[in-house]
Coordinates of N, CA, C and O in Angstrom, one line a residue:
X107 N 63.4 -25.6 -27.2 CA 63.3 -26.4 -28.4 C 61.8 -26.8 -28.5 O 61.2 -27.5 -27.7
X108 N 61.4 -26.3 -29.6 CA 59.8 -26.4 -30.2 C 59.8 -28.2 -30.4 O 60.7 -28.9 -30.3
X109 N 58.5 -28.5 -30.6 CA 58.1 -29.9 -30.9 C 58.8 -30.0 -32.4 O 59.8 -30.7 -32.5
X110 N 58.5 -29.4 -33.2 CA 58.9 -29.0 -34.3 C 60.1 -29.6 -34.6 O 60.4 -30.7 -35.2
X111 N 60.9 -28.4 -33.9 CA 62.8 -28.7 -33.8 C 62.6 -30.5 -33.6 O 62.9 -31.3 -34.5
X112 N 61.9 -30.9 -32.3 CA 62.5 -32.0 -31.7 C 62.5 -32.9 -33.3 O 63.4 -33.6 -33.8
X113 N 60.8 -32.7 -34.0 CA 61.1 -33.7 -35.3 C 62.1 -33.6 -36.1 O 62.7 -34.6 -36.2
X114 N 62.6 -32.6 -36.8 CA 63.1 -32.2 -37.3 C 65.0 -32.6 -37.4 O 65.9 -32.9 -38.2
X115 N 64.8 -32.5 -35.9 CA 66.4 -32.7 -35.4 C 66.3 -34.9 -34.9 O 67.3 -35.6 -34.9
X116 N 65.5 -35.2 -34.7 CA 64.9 -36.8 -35.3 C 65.1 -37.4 -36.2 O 65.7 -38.4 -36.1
X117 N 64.4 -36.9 -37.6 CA 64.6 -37.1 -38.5 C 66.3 -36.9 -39.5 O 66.7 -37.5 -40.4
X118 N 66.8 -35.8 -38.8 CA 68.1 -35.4 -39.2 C 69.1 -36.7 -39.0 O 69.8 -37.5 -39.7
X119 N 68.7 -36.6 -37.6 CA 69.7 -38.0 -37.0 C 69.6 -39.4 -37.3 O 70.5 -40.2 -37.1
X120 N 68.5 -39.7 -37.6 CA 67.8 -40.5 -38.3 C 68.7 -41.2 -39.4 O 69.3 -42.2 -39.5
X121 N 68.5 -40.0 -40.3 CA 69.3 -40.0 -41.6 C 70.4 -40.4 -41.5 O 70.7 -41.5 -42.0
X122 N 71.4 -39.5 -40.3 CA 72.5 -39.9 -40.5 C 73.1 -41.0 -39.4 O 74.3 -40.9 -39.0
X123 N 72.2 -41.9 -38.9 CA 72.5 -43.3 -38.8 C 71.5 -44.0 -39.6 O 70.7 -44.8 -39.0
X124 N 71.7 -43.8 -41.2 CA 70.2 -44.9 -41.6 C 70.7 -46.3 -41.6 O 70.0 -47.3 -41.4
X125 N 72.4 -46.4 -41.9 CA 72.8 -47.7 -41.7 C 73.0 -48.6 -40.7 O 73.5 -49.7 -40.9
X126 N 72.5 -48.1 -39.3 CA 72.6 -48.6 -38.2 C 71.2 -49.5 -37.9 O 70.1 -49.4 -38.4
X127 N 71.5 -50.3 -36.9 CA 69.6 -50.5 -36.5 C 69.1 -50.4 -35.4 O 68.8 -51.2 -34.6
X128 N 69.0 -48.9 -35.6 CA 69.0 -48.2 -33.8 C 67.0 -47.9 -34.2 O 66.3 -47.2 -35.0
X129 N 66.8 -48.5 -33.3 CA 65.3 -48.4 -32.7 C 64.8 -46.9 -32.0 O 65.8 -46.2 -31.6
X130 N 63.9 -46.5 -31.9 CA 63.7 -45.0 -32.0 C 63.9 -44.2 -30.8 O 64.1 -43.0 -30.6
X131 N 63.9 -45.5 -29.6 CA 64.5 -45.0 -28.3 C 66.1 -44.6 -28.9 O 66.2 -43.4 -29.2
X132 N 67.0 -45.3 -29.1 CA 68.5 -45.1 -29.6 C 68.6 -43.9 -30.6 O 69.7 -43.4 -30.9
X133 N 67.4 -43.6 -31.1 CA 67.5 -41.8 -32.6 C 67.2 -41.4 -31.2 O 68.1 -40.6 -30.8
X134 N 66.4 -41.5 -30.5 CA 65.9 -40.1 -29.5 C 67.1 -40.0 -28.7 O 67.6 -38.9 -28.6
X135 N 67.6 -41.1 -28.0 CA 69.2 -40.6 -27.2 C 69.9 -40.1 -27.8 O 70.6 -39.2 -27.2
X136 N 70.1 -40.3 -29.1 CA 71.3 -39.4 -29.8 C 71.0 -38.2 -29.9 O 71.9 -37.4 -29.6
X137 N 69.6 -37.6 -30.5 CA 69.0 -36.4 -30.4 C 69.2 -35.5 -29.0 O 69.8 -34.4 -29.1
X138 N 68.8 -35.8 -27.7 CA 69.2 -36.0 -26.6 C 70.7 -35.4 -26.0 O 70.9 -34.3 -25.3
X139 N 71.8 -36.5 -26.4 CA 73.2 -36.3 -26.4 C 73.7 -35.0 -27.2 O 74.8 -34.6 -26.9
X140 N 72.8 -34.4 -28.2 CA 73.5 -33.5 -29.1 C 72.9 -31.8 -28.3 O 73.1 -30.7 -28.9
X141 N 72.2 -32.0 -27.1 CA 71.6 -31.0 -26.9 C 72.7 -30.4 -25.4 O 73.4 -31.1 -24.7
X142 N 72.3 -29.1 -25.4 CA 72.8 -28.5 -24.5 C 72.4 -28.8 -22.9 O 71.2 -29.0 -22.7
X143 N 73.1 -28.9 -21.9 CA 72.6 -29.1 -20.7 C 70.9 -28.1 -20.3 O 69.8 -28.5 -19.8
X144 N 71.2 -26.8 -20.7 CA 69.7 -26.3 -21.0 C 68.4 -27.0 -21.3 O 67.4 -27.4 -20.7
X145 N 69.0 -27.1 -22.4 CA 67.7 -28.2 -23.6 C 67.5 -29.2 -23.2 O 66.3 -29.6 -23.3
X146 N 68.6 -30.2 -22.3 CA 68.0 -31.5 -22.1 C 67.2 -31.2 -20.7 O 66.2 -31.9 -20.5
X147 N 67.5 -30.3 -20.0 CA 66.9 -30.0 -18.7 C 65.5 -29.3 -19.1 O 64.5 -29.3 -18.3
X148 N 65.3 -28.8 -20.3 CA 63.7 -28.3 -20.6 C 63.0 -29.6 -21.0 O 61.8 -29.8 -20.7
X149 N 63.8 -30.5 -21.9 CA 62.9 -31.3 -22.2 C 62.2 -32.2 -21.4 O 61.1 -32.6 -21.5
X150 N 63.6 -32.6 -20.0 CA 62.8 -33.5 -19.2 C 61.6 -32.7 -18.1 O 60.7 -33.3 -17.4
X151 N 61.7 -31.5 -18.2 CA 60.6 -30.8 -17.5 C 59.6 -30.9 -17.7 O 58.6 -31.2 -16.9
X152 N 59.5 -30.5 -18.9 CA 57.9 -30.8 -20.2 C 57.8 -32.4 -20.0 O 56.6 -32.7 -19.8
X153 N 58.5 -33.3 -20.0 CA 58.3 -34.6 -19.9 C 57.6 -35.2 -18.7 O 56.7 -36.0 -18.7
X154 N 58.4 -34.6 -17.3 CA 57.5 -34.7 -15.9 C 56.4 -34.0 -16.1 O 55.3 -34.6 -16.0
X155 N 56.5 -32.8 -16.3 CA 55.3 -32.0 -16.4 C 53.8 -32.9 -16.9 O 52.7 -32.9 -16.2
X156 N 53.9 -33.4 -17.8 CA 53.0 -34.0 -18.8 C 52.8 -35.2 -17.9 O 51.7 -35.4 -17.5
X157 N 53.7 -35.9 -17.6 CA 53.0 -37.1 -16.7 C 53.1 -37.1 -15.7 O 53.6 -38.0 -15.0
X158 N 52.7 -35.4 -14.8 CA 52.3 -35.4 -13.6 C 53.5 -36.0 -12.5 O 53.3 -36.6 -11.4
X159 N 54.6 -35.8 -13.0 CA 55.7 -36.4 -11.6 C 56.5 -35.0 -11.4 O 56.7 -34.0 -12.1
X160 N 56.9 -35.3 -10.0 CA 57.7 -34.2 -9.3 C 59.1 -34.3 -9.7 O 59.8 -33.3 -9.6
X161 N 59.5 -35.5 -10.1 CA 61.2 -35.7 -10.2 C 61.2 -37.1 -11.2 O 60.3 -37.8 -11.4
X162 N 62.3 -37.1 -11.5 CA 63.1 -38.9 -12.3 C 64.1 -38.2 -12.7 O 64.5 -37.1 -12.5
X163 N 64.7 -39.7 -13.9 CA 66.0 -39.1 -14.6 C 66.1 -38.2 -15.4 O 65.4 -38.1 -16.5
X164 N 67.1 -37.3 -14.9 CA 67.0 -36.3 -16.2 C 67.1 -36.5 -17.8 O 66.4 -35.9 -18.7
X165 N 68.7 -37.9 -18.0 CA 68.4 -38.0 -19.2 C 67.4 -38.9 -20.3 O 67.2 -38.9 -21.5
X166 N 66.8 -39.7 -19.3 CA 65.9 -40.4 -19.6 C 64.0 -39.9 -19.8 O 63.1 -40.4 -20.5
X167 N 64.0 -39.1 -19.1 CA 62.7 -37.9 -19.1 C 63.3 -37.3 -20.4 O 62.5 -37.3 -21.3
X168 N 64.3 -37.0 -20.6 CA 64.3 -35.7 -21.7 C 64.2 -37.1 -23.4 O 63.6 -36.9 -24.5
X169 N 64.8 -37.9 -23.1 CA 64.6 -38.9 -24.2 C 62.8 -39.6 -24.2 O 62.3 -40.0 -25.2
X170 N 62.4 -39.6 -23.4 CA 60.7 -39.7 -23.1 C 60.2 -39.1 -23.9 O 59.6 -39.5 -24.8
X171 N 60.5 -37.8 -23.6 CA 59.4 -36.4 -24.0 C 60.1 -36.4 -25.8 O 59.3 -36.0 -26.7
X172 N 61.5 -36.8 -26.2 CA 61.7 -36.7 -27.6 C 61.0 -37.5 -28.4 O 60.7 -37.2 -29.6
X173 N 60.6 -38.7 -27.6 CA 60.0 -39.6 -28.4 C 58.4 -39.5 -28.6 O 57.7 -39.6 -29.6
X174 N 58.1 -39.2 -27.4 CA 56.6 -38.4 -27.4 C 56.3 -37.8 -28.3 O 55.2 -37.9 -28.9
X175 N 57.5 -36.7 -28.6 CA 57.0 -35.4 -29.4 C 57.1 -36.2 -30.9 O 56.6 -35.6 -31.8
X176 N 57.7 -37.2 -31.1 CA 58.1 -38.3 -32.6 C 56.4 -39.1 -32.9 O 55.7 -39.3 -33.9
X177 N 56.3 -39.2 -31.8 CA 54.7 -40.3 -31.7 C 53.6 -39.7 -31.9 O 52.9 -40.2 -32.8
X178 N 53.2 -38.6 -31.3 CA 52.3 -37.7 -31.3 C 52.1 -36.9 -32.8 O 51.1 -36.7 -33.4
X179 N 53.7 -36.4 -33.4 CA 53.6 -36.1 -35.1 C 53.5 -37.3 -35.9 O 53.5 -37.2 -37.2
X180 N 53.3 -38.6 -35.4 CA 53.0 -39.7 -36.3 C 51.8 -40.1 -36.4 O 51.4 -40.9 -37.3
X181 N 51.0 -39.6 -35.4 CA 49.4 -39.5 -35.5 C 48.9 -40.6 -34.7 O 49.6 -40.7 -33.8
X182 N 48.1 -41.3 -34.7 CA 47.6 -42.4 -34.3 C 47.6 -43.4 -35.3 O 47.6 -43.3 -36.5
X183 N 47.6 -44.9 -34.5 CA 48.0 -46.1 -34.9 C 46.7 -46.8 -35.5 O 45.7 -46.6 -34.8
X184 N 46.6 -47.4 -36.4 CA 45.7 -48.1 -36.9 C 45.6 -49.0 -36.5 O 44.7 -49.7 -37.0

């Protein structure tokens, strides 16, 4: 799953809880939950990978790296 995808599939889920008031950790776990044991296992790799660790949780690394890839397409903060 491209950075791309990750926005993309963010944004989707997004949408379809806009009536909720789920903070962006809670869109990235649902994003997360909807993914294959594969996918959530690549994402938390790229997620250790990038901050230099050998191991942690898997579903929580792969929700890390979702949000990362959310922050990073939002640019920098003013």
């Amino acid at each position: 799953m491209t950075d791309e995808e990750i926005i993309v599939s963010f944004a989707l889920t997004r949408l379809d809880n806009a009536n909720s008031d789920l903070d962006l950790e809670d869109v990235a776990a649902l994003v997360v939950r909807r993914l294959t044991p594969d996918q959530v296992l690549d994402l938390a790799t790229r997620n250790l990978a990038a901050r230099n660790e050998l191991r942690g949780a898997l579903f929580e690394s792969a929700v890390e790296h979702v949000l990362r890839a959310v922050l990073m397409a939002r640019g920098p903060v003013d």
